[in-house]
Amino acid sequence: MRIATLAFLVSCSLTSNTYALDLGKALEGAIKDKIQESAGATNTDKAAPSTTESTAATATNDTAAAKPQINWKSPSRDEEIAIGREVTGSLLGAAPLVKDDALQQYVNKVGRWIASQSERPDLPWRFGVIESSDLNAFAAPGGYVLITKGLYQTFQNEAQLAGVLGHEIAHIVKKHQLKVMQKQALLDMGAGLLGDKYGSSKLSKKAINTGAEISARNLDKSAEYEADRMGMILAYRAGYDVYGLPEVLQNMAQINKSDNSVALLFKTHPHPDDRLAQLGESAGTQLDALKPGKTLGKRLYPLR
């Protein structure tokens, strides 16, 4: 059943156990994997038009990059992207991308179309599906989004994928993870951990570690609720059925909380029932009159 509609949507502009993501260990080594985009054309039609012009997130074994030198008081756009690249490399070092180029291209195509509807369409958005049977998704500063294979396999249509990607895109647009990383880095500096040297490799390493933990573990509830609301908005703007994300949450709510596939998700996020309730409290009746969006069940890439 569908949740109550969001009144403000019309006027304004969501195991191979994830505990197995040994982020601390991954951060000790140099980043060996990073996401790259291949050349692709910008989509212009609603709901991620079905063309072959798309870009892929792929893991590479490039020479290890140096830790970024960051002004944590006020990171620039380029610094934000560098931070996200480091955090994502750490995650990929523990859970690599699924080896299916067509899948990665497809998810990038859908994700970039949704991101183009956001307040930050100019970021170098990159999306990927990683090898994990957990039901989860991760966002890192600067435009990096990863979803698990386990979560992807629960989707019944493209609108549900769009809702989840919209949620993660919202985290990045609102800089939820970056703000937590900034706060921690400045606290460390203030405590005299490394003096006033912003570019210290030790501080950068600690901050990147914090970012990886945040991406893989938790933000506060208000950030999750905001991302849910904004994720629905972005998916609808892109032409998708607005109820894609709520459907995913409803499906998750039916899973026993002791199930390994959702154990980490339920520990680090509000329960899906609470998220649905929050969406309902933010709702009105105006969405009922909106033109229905697309679900695109037949276009969802089949991942076995």
PDB file of C-alpha atoms in Angstrom:
ATOM      1  CA  MET A   1       0.000   0.000   0.000  1.00  0.00           C
ATOM      2  CA  ARG A   2       1.178   3.499  -0.756  1.00  0.00           C
ATOM      3  CA  ILE A   3       2.054   6.070   1.865  1.00  0.00           C
ATOM      4  CA  ALA A   4       0.362   9.440   2.177  1.00  0.00           C
ATOM      5  CA  THR A   5       1.600  11.972  -0.333  1.00  0.00           C
ATOM      6  CA  LEU A   6       4.158  14.729   0.239  1.00  0.00           C
ATOM      7  CA  ALA A   7       2.439  18.108   0.046  1.00  0.00           C
ATOM      8  CA  PHE A   8       5.581  20.083  -0.636  1.00  0.00           C
ATOM      9  CA  LEU A   9       6.657  17.948  -3.612  1.00  0.00           C
ATOM     10  CA  VAL A  10       4.563  19.976  -6.021  1.00  0.00           C
ATOM     11  CA  SER A  11       6.078  23.303  -5.053  1.00  0.00           C
ATOM     12  CA  CYS A  12       9.710  22.471  -4.200  1.00  0.00           C
ATOM     13  CA  SER A  13      11.921  21.617  -6.175  1.00  0.00           C
ATOM     14  CA  LEU A  14      15.339   8.392   0.133  1.00  0.00           C
ATOM     15  CA  THR A  15      25.149 -11.220   4.413  1.00  0.00           C
ATOM     16  CA  SER A  16      28.078 -11.442   2.750  1.00  0.00           C
ATOM     17  CA  ASN A  17      27.729  -9.242   5.775  1.00  0.00           C
ATOM     18  CA  THR A  18      28.626  -5.554   5.501  1.00  0.00           C
ATOM     19  CA  TYR A  19      30.502  -6.088   8.741  1.00  0.00           C
ATOM     20  CA  ALA A  20      32.891  -7.862   6.382  1.00  0.00           C
ATOM     21  CA  LEU A  21      33.780  -4.443   4.969  1.00  0.00           C
ATOM     22  CA  ASP A  22      37.000  -4.139   6.938  1.00  0.00           C
ATOM     23  CA  LEU A  23      37.330  -0.414   6.367  1.00  0.00           C
ATOM     24  CA  GLY A  24      40.149   0.084   8.829  1.00  0.00           C
ATOM     25  CA  LYS A  25      42.290  -2.465   7.037  1.00  0.00           C
ATOM     26  CA  ALA A  26      41.357  -1.073   3.653  1.00  0.00           C
ATOM     27  CA  LEU A  27      42.484   2.370   4.722  1.00  0.00           C
ATOM     28  CA  GLU A  28      45.914   1.152   5.771  1.00  0.00           C
ATOM     29  CA  GLY A  29      46.898   0.406   2.192  1.00  0.00           C
ATOM     30  CA  ALA A  30      47.073   2.786  -0.716  1.00  0.00           C
ATOM     31  CA  ILE A  31      43.954   3.145  -2.798  1.00  0.00           C
ATOM     32  CA  LYS A  32      44.112   0.672  -5.632  1.00  0.00           C
ATOM     33  CA  ASP A  33      40.568   0.929  -6.901  1.00  0.00           C
ATOM     34  CA  LYS A  34      38.729   4.010  -7.986  1.00  0.00           C
ATOM     35  CA  ILE A  35      35.705   4.730 -10.072  1.00  0.00           C
ATOM     36  CA  GLN A  36      36.214   6.143 -13.556  1.00  0.00           C
ATOM     37  CA  GLU A  37      33.751   7.310 -16.111  1.00  0.00           C
ATOM     38  CA  SER A  38      33.848   6.478 -19.783  1.00  0.00           C
ATOM     39  CA  ALA A  39      32.678   8.968 -22.378  1.00  0.00           C
ATOM     40  CA  GLY A  40      28.924   9.268 -22.658  1.00  0.00           C
ATOM     41  CA  ALA A  41      26.261  11.622 -23.887  1.00  0.00           C
ATOM     42  CA  THR A  42      23.903  13.535 -21.589  1.00  0.00           C
ATOM     43  CA  ASN A  43      20.355  12.224 -21.518  1.00  0.00           C
ATOM     44  CA  THR A  44      17.609  14.666 -22.353  1.00  0.00           C
ATOM     45  CA  ASP A  45      14.384  12.660 -21.976  1.00  0.00           C
ATOM     46  CA  LYS A  46      12.571  11.817 -18.789  1.00  0.00           C
ATOM     47  CA  ALA A  47      13.222   8.649 -16.805  1.00  0.00           C
ATOM     48  CA  ALA A  48      16.742   7.845 -17.995  1.00  0.00           C
ATOM     49  CA  PRO A  49      16.147   7.356 -21.740  1.00  0.00           C
ATOM     50  CA  SER A  50      17.051   3.943 -23.107  1.00  0.00           C
ATOM     51  CA  THR A  51      20.111   4.583 -25.268  1.00  0.00           C
ATOM     52  CA  THR A  52      23.584   3.134 -25.421  1.00  0.00           C
ATOM     53  CA  GLU A  53      25.182   6.436 -24.517  1.00  0.00           C
ATOM     54  CA  SER A  54      26.068   5.917 -20.893  1.00  0.00           C
ATOM     55  CA  THR A  55      29.025   5.886 -18.552  1.00  0.00           C
ATOM     56  CA  ALA A  56      30.340   3.216 -16.251  1.00  0.00           C
ATOM     57  CA  ALA A  57      31.870   3.062 -12.822  1.00  0.00           C
ATOM     58  CA  THR A  58      34.837   0.703 -13.042  1.00  0.00           C
ATOM     59  CA  ALA A  59      37.562  -0.317 -10.637  1.00  0.00           C
ATOM     60  CA  THR A  60      41.160   0.163 -11.779  1.00  0.00           C
ATOM     61  CA  ASN A  61      44.575  -0.751 -10.451  1.00  0.00           C
ATOM     62  CA  ASP A  62      46.204   2.609 -10.981  1.00  0.00           C
ATOM     63  CA  THR A  63      49.259   3.748  -9.089  1.00  0.00           C
ATOM     64  CA  ALA A  64      48.343   4.664  -5.537  1.00  0.00           C
ATOM     65  CA  ALA A  65      47.467   8.311  -5.117  1.00  0.00           C
ATOM     66  CA  ALA A  66      48.692  10.530  -2.313  1.00  0.00           C
ATOM     67  CA  LYS A  67      46.259  11.503   0.397  1.00  0.00           C
ATOM     68  CA  PRO A  68      44.526  14.775  -0.463  1.00  0.00           C
ATOM     69  CA  GLN A  69      45.699  17.957   1.239  1.00  0.00           C
ATOM     70  CA  ILE A  70      42.487  19.412   2.595  1.00  0.00           C
ATOM     71  CA  ASN A  71      41.515  22.735   4.115  1.00  0.00           C
ATOM     72  CA  TRP A  72      39.008  21.219   6.526  1.00  0.00           C
ATOM     73  CA  LYS A  73      37.647  24.614   7.600  1.00  0.00           C
ATOM     74  CA  SER A  74      36.239  25.214   4.142  1.00  0.00           C
ATOM     75  CA  PRO A  75      36.832  22.416   1.630  1.00  0.00           C
ATOM     76  CA  SER A  76      36.635  23.478  -1.993  1.00  0.00           C
ATOM     77  CA  ARG A  77      34.632  21.567  -4.588  1.00  0.00           C
ATOM     78  CA  ASP A  78      37.810  19.890  -5.829  1.00  0.00           C
ATOM     79  CA  GLU A  79      38.773  18.960  -2.285  1.00  0.00           C
ATOM     80  CA  GLU A  80      35.317  17.501  -1.676  1.00  0.00           C
ATOM     81  CA  ILE A  81      35.704  15.351  -4.783  1.00  0.00           C
ATOM     82  CA  ALA A  82      39.177  14.239  -3.683  1.00  0.00           C
ATOM     83  CA  ILE A  83      37.809  13.246  -0.270  1.00  0.00           C
ATOM     84  CA  GLY A  84      35.024  11.236  -1.878  1.00  0.00           C
ATOM     85  CA  ARG A  85      37.455   9.491  -4.186  1.00  0.00           C
ATOM     86  CA  GLU A  86      39.562   8.399  -1.203  1.00  0.00           C
ATOM     87  CA  VAL A  87      36.543   7.210   0.802  1.00  0.00           C
ATOM     88  CA  THR A  88      35.139   5.310  -2.176  1.00  0.00           C
ATOM     89  CA  GLY A  89      38.507   3.732  -2.897  1.00  0.00           C
ATOM     90  CA  SER A  90      38.559   2.452   0.671  1.00  0.00           C
ATOM     91  CA  LEU A  91      35.112   0.919   0.317  1.00  0.00           C
ATOM     92  CA  LEU A  92      35.991  -0.681  -3.006  1.00  0.00           C
ATOM     93  CA  GLY A  93      39.158  -2.090  -1.516  1.00  0.00           C
ATOM     94  CA  ALA A  94      36.960  -4.225   0.748  1.00  0.00           C
ATOM     95  CA  ALA A  95      33.965  -4.856  -1.524  1.00  0.00           C
ATOM     96  CA  PRO A  96      34.825  -4.592  -5.245  1.00  0.00           C
ATOM     97  CA  LEU A  97      32.474  -3.680  -8.026  1.00  0.00           C
ATOM     98  CA  VAL A  98      30.383  -6.440  -9.553  1.00  0.00           C
ATOM     99  CA  LYS A  99      32.146  -7.575 -12.724  1.00  0.00           C
ATOM    100  CA  ASP A 100      29.351  -6.719 -15.128  1.00  0.00           C
ATOM    101  CA  ASP A 101      30.106  -3.720 -17.336  1.00  0.00           C
ATOM    102  CA  ALA A 102      26.569  -3.541 -18.699  1.00  0.00           C
ATOM    103  CA  LEU A 103      25.165  -3.365 -15.163  1.00  0.00           C
ATOM    104  CA  GLN A 104      27.588  -0.620 -14.139  1.00  0.00           C
ATOM    105  CA  GLN A 105      26.830   1.397 -17.276  1.00  0.00           C
ATOM    106  CA  TYR A 106      23.110   1.039 -16.691  1.00  0.00           C
ATOM    107  CA  VAL A 107      23.244   2.163 -13.052  1.00  0.00           C
ATOM    108  CA  ASN A 108      25.477   5.109 -13.994  1.00  0.00           C
ATOM    109  CA  LYS A 109      23.037   6.140 -16.691  1.00  0.00           C
ATOM    110  CA  VAL A 110      20.056   6.098 -14.343  1.00  0.00           C
ATOM    111  CA  GLY A 111      22.000   7.740 -11.506  1.00  0.00           C
ATOM    112  CA  ARG A 112      23.370  10.577 -13.601  1.00  0.00           C
ATOM    113  CA  TRP A 113      19.975  11.355 -15.025  1.00  0.00           C
ATOM    114  CA  ILE A 114      18.553  11.670 -11.505  1.00  0.00           C
ATOM    115  CA  ALA A 115      21.571  13.687 -10.322  1.00  0.00           C
ATOM    116  CA  SER A 116      21.001  16.097 -13.203  1.00  0.00           C
ATOM    117  CA  GLN A 117      17.716  17.055 -11.514  1.00  0.00           C
ATOM    118  CA  SER A 118      19.515  18.049  -8.302  1.00  0.00           C
ATOM    119  CA  GLU A 119      21.042  21.305  -7.091  1.00  0.00           C
ATOM    120  CA  ARG A 120      24.519  19.975  -7.910  1.00  0.00           C
ATOM    121  CA  PRO A 121      24.350  18.550 -11.440  1.00  0.00           C
ATOM    122  CA  ASP A 122      27.917  19.667 -12.151  1.00  0.00           C
ATOM    123  CA  LEU A 123      29.568  17.150  -9.815  1.00  0.00           C
ATOM    124  CA  PRO A 124      31.368  14.260 -11.573  1.00  0.00           C
ATOM    125  CA  TRP A 125      28.708  11.765 -10.505  1.00  0.00           C
ATOM    126  CA  ARG A 126      29.786   8.109 -10.399  1.00  0.00           C
ATOM    127  CA  PHE A 127      27.707   5.093  -9.446  1.00  0.00           C
ATOM    128  CA  GLY A 128      28.491   1.440  -8.888  1.00  0.00           C
ATOM    129  CA  VAL A 129      27.106  -1.876  -7.675  1.00  0.00           C
ATOM    130  CA  ILE A 130      29.405  -3.696  -5.248  1.00  0.00           C
ATOM    131  CA  GLU A 131      29.774  -7.357  -4.310  1.00  0.00           C
ATOM    132  CA  SER A 132      27.813  -7.747  -1.087  1.00  0.00           C
ATOM    133  CA  SER A 133      24.612  -9.626  -0.292  1.00  0.00           C
ATOM    134  CA  ASP A 134      23.735  -7.020   2.327  1.00  0.00           C
ATOM    135  CA  LEU A 135      20.833  -4.678   1.606  1.00  0.00           C
ATOM    136  CA  ASN A 136      22.532  -1.298   1.751  1.00  0.00           C
ATOM    137  CA  ALA A 137      23.806   1.714  -0.173  1.00  0.00           C
ATOM    138  CA  PHE A 138      26.572   4.232   0.462  1.00  0.00           C
ATOM    139  CA  ALA A 139      27.300   7.824  -0.510  1.00  0.00           C
ATOM    140  CA  ALA A 140      30.624   9.647  -0.364  1.00  0.00           C
ATOM    141  CA  PRO A 141      31.332  13.372  -0.856  1.00  0.00           C
ATOM    142  CA  GLY A 142      31.796  14.705  -4.349  1.00  0.00           C
ATOM    143  CA  GLY A 143      29.319  12.496  -6.195  1.00  0.00           C
ATOM    144  CA  TYR A 144      30.191   8.859  -5.405  1.00  0.00           C
ATOM    145  CA  VAL A 145      27.360   6.366  -4.833  1.00  0.00           C
ATOM    146  CA  LEU A 146      27.596   2.604  -4.273  1.00  0.00           C
ATOM    147  CA  ILE A 147      24.750   0.152  -3.815  1.00  0.00           C
ATOM    148  CA  THR A 148      25.102  -3.496  -2.868  1.00  0.00           C
ATOM    149  CA  LYS A 149      24.316  -6.360  -5.178  1.00  0.00           C
ATOM    150  CA  GLY A 150      21.943  -7.684  -2.536  1.00  0.00           C
ATOM    151  CA  LEU A 151      19.887  -4.501  -2.528  1.00  0.00           C
ATOM    152  CA  TYR A 152      19.844  -4.256  -6.319  1.00  0.00           C
ATOM    153  CA  GLN A 153      18.452  -7.786  -6.574  1.00  0.00           C
ATOM    154  CA  THR A 154      15.394  -6.754  -4.534  1.00  0.00           C
ATOM    155  CA  PHE A 155      14.320  -4.120  -7.070  1.00  0.00           C
ATOM    156  CA  GLN A 156      11.265  -4.912  -9.158  1.00  0.00           C
ATOM    157  CA  ASN A 157      11.470  -1.906 -11.448  1.00  0.00           C
ATOM    158  CA  GLU A 158      13.658   1.038 -12.401  1.00  0.00           C
ATOM    159  CA  ALA A 159      11.626   3.456 -10.287  1.00  0.00           C
ATOM    160  CA  GLN A 160      12.731   1.607  -7.144  1.00  0.00           C
ATOM    161  CA  LEU A 161      16.368   1.864  -8.218  1.00  0.00           C
ATOM    162  CA  ALA A 162      15.791   5.555  -8.927  1.00  0.00           C
ATOM    163  CA  GLY A 163      14.331   6.123  -5.459  1.00  0.00           C
ATOM    164  CA  VAL A 164      17.341   4.575  -3.724  1.00  0.00           C
ATOM    165  CA  LEU A 165      19.820   6.445  -5.914  1.00  0.00           C
ATOM    166  CA  GLY A 166      17.877   9.647  -5.268  1.00  0.00           C
ATOM    167  CA  HIS A 167      18.251   9.097  -1.513  1.00  0.00           C
ATOM    168  CA  GLU A 168      22.040   8.712  -1.801  1.00  0.00           C
ATOM    169  CA  ILE A 169      22.320  11.656  -4.195  1.00  0.00           C
ATOM    170  CA  ALA A 170      20.446  13.761  -1.628  1.00  0.00           C
ATOM    171  CA  HIS A 171      23.059  12.925   1.034  1.00  0.00           C
ATOM    172  CA  ILE A 172      25.771  14.264  -1.281  1.00  0.00           C
ATOM    173  CA  VAL A 173      23.840  17.350  -2.364  1.00  0.00           C
ATOM    174  CA  LYS A 174      23.219  18.260   1.282  1.00  0.00           C
ATOM    175  CA  LYS A 175      26.837  17.359   2.202  1.00  0.00           C
ATOM    176  CA  HIS A 176      25.685  15.197   5.093  1.00  0.00           C
ATOM    177  CA  GLN A 177      28.809  13.025   5.213  1.00  0.00           C
ATOM    178  CA  LEU A 178      31.178  15.893   4.451  1.00  0.00           C
ATOM    179  CA  LYS A 179      29.844  17.996   7.325  1.00  0.00           C
ATOM    180  CA  VAL A 180      30.399  15.173   9.805  1.00  0.00           C
ATOM    181  CA  MET A 181      33.932  14.670   8.485  1.00  0.00           C
ATOM    182  CA  GLN A 182      34.623  18.407   8.761  1.00  0.00           C
ATOM    183  CA  LYS A 183      33.383  18.493  12.330  1.00  0.00           C
ATOM    184  CA  GLN A 184      35.568  15.560  13.331  1.00  0.00           C
ATOM    185  CA  ALA A 185      38.648  16.956  11.593  1.00  0.00           C
ATOM    186  CA  LEU A 186      38.246  20.368  13.229  1.00  0.00           C
ATOM    187  CA  LEU A 187      37.723  18.768  16.635  1.00  0.00           C
ATOM    188  CA  ASP A 188      40.934  16.827  16.161  1.00  0.00           C
ATOM    189  CA  MET A 189      42.777  19.986  15.184  1.00  0.00           C
ATOM    190  CA  GLY A 190      41.337  21.882  18.118  1.00  0.00           C
ATOM    191  CA  ALA A 191      42.403  19.141  20.470  1.00  0.00           C
ATOM    192  CA  GLY A 192      45.947  19.641  19.329  1.00  0.00           C
ATOM    193  CA  LEU A 193      46.126  16.284  17.584  1.00  0.00           C
ATOM    194  CA  LEU A 194      48.127  17.762  14.735  1.00  0.00           C
ATOM    195  CA  GLY A 195      48.400  21.437  15.433  1.00  0.00           C
ATOM    196  CA  ASP A 196      47.189  23.839  12.774  1.00  0.00           C
ATOM    197  CA  LYS A 197      48.537  22.097   9.708  1.00  0.00           C
ATOM    198  CA  TYR A 198      45.471  21.363   7.615  1.00  0.00           C
ATOM    199  CA  GLY A 199      47.326  19.304   5.083  1.00  0.00           C
ATOM    200  CA  SER A 200      48.841  16.827   7.492  1.00  0.00           C
ATOM    201  CA  SER A 201      48.747  13.339   6.026  1.00  0.00           C
ATOM    202  CA  LYS A 202      47.873  11.971   9.472  1.00  0.00           C
ATOM    203  CA  LEU A 203      44.838  14.234   9.769  1.00  0.00           C
ATOM    204  CA  SER A 204      43.776  13.432   6.215  1.00  0.00           C
ATOM    205  CA  LYS A 205      44.054   9.713   6.898  1.00  0.00           C
ATOM    206  CA  LYS A 206      41.991   9.997  10.078  1.00  0.00           C
ATOM    207  CA  ALA A 207      39.350  12.074   8.306  1.00  0.00           C
ATOM    208  CA  ILE A 208      39.127   9.659   5.389  1.00  0.00           C
ATOM    209  CA  ASN A 209      38.736   6.837   7.880  1.00  0.00           C
ATOM    210  CA  THR A 210      35.907   8.782   9.504  1.00  0.00           C
ATOM    211  CA  GLY A 211      34.326   9.295   6.084  1.00  0.00           C
ATOM    212  CA  ALA A 212      34.468   5.612   5.245  1.00  0.00           C
ATOM    213  CA  GLU A 213      32.879   4.713   8.558  1.00  0.00           C
ATOM    214  CA  ILE A 214      30.145   7.305   8.039  1.00  0.00           C
ATOM    215  CA  SER A 215      29.460   6.089   4.495  1.00  0.00           C
ATOM    216  CA  ALA A 216      29.261   2.462   5.579  1.00  0.00           C
ATOM    217  CA  ARG A 217      27.614   2.930   8.930  1.00  0.00           C
ATOM    218  CA  ASN A 218      25.466   5.830  10.023  1.00  0.00           C
ATOM    219  CA  LEU A 219      24.314   9.439   9.932  1.00  0.00           C
ATOM    220  CA  ASP A 220      21.830  10.951  12.331  1.00  0.00           C
ATOM    221  CA  LYS A 221      18.140  10.269  11.820  1.00  0.00           C
ATOM    222  CA  SER A 222      17.328  13.769  10.601  1.00  0.00           C
ATOM    223  CA  ALA A 223      19.794  13.386   7.724  1.00  0.00           C
ATOM    224  CA  GLU A 224      18.229  10.071   6.718  1.00  0.00           C
ATOM    225  CA  TYR A 225      14.712  11.512   6.824  1.00  0.00           C
ATOM    226  CA  GLU A 226      15.789  14.531   4.760  1.00  0.00           C
ATOM    227  CA  ALA A 227      17.430  12.252   2.191  1.00  0.00           C
ATOM    228  CA  ASP A 228      14.253  10.173   1.969  1.00  0.00           C
ATOM    229  CA  ARG A 229      12.131  13.235   1.227  1.00  0.00           C
ATOM    230  CA  MET A 230      14.591  14.689  -1.244  1.00  0.00           C
ATOM    231  CA  GLY A 231      15.201  11.307  -2.891  1.00  0.00           C
ATOM    232  CA  MET A 232      11.516  11.021  -3.716  1.00  0.00           C
ATOM    233  CA  ILE A 233      11.530  14.530  -5.147  1.00  0.00           C
ATOM    234  CA  LEU A 234      14.554  13.897  -7.362  1.00  0.00           C
ATOM    235  CA  ALA A 235      13.159  10.621  -8.685  1.00  0.00           C
ATOM    236  CA  TYR A 236       9.844  12.273  -9.500  1.00  0.00           C
ATOM    237  CA  ARG A 237      11.557  15.196 -11.220  1.00  0.00           C
ATOM    238  CA  ALA A 238      13.385  12.650 -13.375  1.00  0.00           C
ATOM    239  CA  GLY A 239      10.057  11.225 -14.499  1.00  0.00           C
ATOM    240  CA  TYR A 240       9.829   8.176 -12.231  1.00  0.00           C
ATOM    241  CA  ASP A 241       6.960   6.981 -10.094  1.00  0.00           C
ATOM    242  CA  VAL A 242       7.274   8.883  -6.822  1.00  0.00           C
ATOM    243  CA  TYR A 243       6.576   5.781  -4.749  1.00  0.00           C
ATOM    244  CA  GLY A 244       9.686   3.846  -5.809  1.00  0.00           C
ATOM    245  CA  LEU A 245      11.595   4.538  -2.588  1.00  0.00           C
ATOM    246  CA  PRO A 246       8.621   3.907  -0.254  1.00  0.00           C
ATOM    247  CA  GLU A 247       8.116   0.552  -1.978  1.00  0.00           C
ATOM    248  CA  VAL A 248      11.720  -0.383  -1.250  1.00  0.00           C
ATOM    249  CA  LEU A 249      11.277   0.665   2.388  1.00  0.00           C
ATOM    250  CA  GLN A 250       8.060  -1.331   2.656  1.00  0.00           C
ATOM    251  CA  ASN A 251       9.811  -4.421   1.300  1.00  0.00           C
ATOM    252  CA  MET A 252      12.674  -3.954   3.772  1.00  0.00           C
ATOM    253  CA  ALA A 253      10.238  -3.583   6.647  1.00  0.00           C
ATOM    254  CA  GLN A 254       8.966  -7.103   5.976  1.00  0.00           C
ATOM    255  CA  ILE A 255      12.416  -8.631   6.574  1.00  0.00           C
ATOM    256  CA  ASN A 256      13.158  -9.973  10.041  1.00  0.00           C
ATOM    257  CA  LYS A 257      15.575  -7.639  11.794  1.00  0.00           C
ATOM    258  CA  SER A 258      17.761 -10.600  12.747  1.00  0.00           C
ATOM    259  CA  ASP A 259      18.354 -11.446   9.088  1.00  0.00           C
ATOM    260  CA  ASN A 260      22.035 -10.901   8.307  1.00  0.00           C
ATOM    261  CA  SER A 261      21.231  -9.048   5.103  1.00  0.00           C
ATOM    262  CA  VAL A 262      19.636  -6.163   7.016  1.00  0.00           C
ATOM    263  CA  ALA A 263      21.330  -6.434  10.412  1.00  0.00           C
ATOM    264  CA  LEU A 264      23.714  -3.544   9.773  1.00  0.00           C
ATOM    265  CA  LEU A 265      21.150  -1.430   7.955  1.00  0.00           C
ATOM    266  CA  PHE A 266      18.698  -1.652  10.853  1.00  0.00           C
ATOM    267  CA  LYS A 267      21.423  -0.816  13.363  1.00  0.00           C
ATOM    268  CA  THR A 268      22.627   2.273  11.511  1.00  0.00           C
ATOM    269  CA  HIS A 269      19.407   3.636   9.985  1.00  0.00           C
ATOM    270  CA  PRO A 270      15.959   4.354  11.365  1.00  0.00           C
ATOM    271  CA  HIS A 271      13.708   1.333  10.878  1.00  0.00           C
ATOM    272  CA  PRO A 272      11.901   1.395   7.510  1.00  0.00           C
ATOM    273  CA  ASP A 273       8.571   1.712   9.311  1.00  0.00           C
ATOM    274  CA  ASP A 274       9.820   4.876  11.041  1.00  0.00           C
ATOM    275  CA  ARG A 275      11.097   6.263   7.749  1.00  0.00           C
ATOM    276  CA  LEU A 276       7.743   5.614   6.111  1.00  0.00           C
ATOM    277  CA  ALA A 277       5.982   7.268   9.040  1.00  0.00           C
ATOM    278  CA  GLN A 278       8.171  10.353   8.691  1.00  0.00           C
ATOM    279  CA  LEU A 279       7.385  10.533   4.989  1.00  0.00           C
ATOM    280  CA  GLY A 280       3.716  10.242   5.874  1.00  0.00           C
ATOM    281  CA  GLU A 281       3.958  13.072   8.405  1.00  0.00           C
ATOM    282  CA  SER A 282       5.520  15.275   5.735  1.00  0.00           C
ATOM    283  CA  ALA A 283       2.734  14.411   3.357  1.00  0.00           C
ATOM    284  CA  GLY A 284      -0.442  16.022   2.200  1.00  0.00           C
ATOM    285  CA  THR A 285      -2.907  15.150  -0.494  1.00  0.00           C
ATOM    286  CA  GLN A 286      -1.610  17.058  -3.494  1.00  0.00           C
ATOM    287  CA  LEU A 287       0.478  14.225  -4.915  1.00  0.00           C
ATOM    288  CA  ASP A 288      -2.683  12.284  -5.603  1.00  0.00           C
ATOM    289  CA  ALA A 289      -3.382  14.736  -8.408  1.00  0.00           C
ATOM    290  CA  LEU A 290       0.081  14.468  -9.952  1.00  0.00           C
ATOM    291  CA  LYS A 291       0.582  12.770 -13.271  1.00  0.00           C
ATOM    292  CA  PRO A 292       1.840   9.244 -12.574  1.00  0.00           C
ATOM    293  CA  GLY A 293       5.529   8.680 -13.168  1.00  0.00           C
ATOM    294  CA  LYS A 294       7.119   5.709 -14.876  1.00  0.00           C
ATOM    295  CA  THR A 295       7.994   2.447 -13.135  1.00  0.00           C
ATOM    296  CA  LEU A 296       9.816   0.801 -16.080  1.00  0.00           C
ATOM    297  CA  GLY A 297       9.778  -2.739 -14.773  1.00  0.00           C
ATOM    298  CA  LYS A 298      10.863  -4.239 -18.077  1.00  0.00           C
ATOM    299  CA  ARG A 299      13.838  -1.916 -18.384  1.00  0.00           C
ATOM    300  CA  LEU A 300      15.449  -2.841 -15.060  1.00  0.00           C
ATOM    301  CA  TYR A 301      18.748  -4.544 -15.863  1.00  0.00           C
ATOM    302  CA  PRO A 302      18.459  -8.257 -14.929  1.00  0.00           C
ATOM    303  CA  LEU A 303      21.185  -9.137 -12.432  1.00  0.00           C
ATOM    304  CA  ARG A 304      21.395 -12.780 -11.418  1.00  0.00           C
TER     305      ARG A 304
END
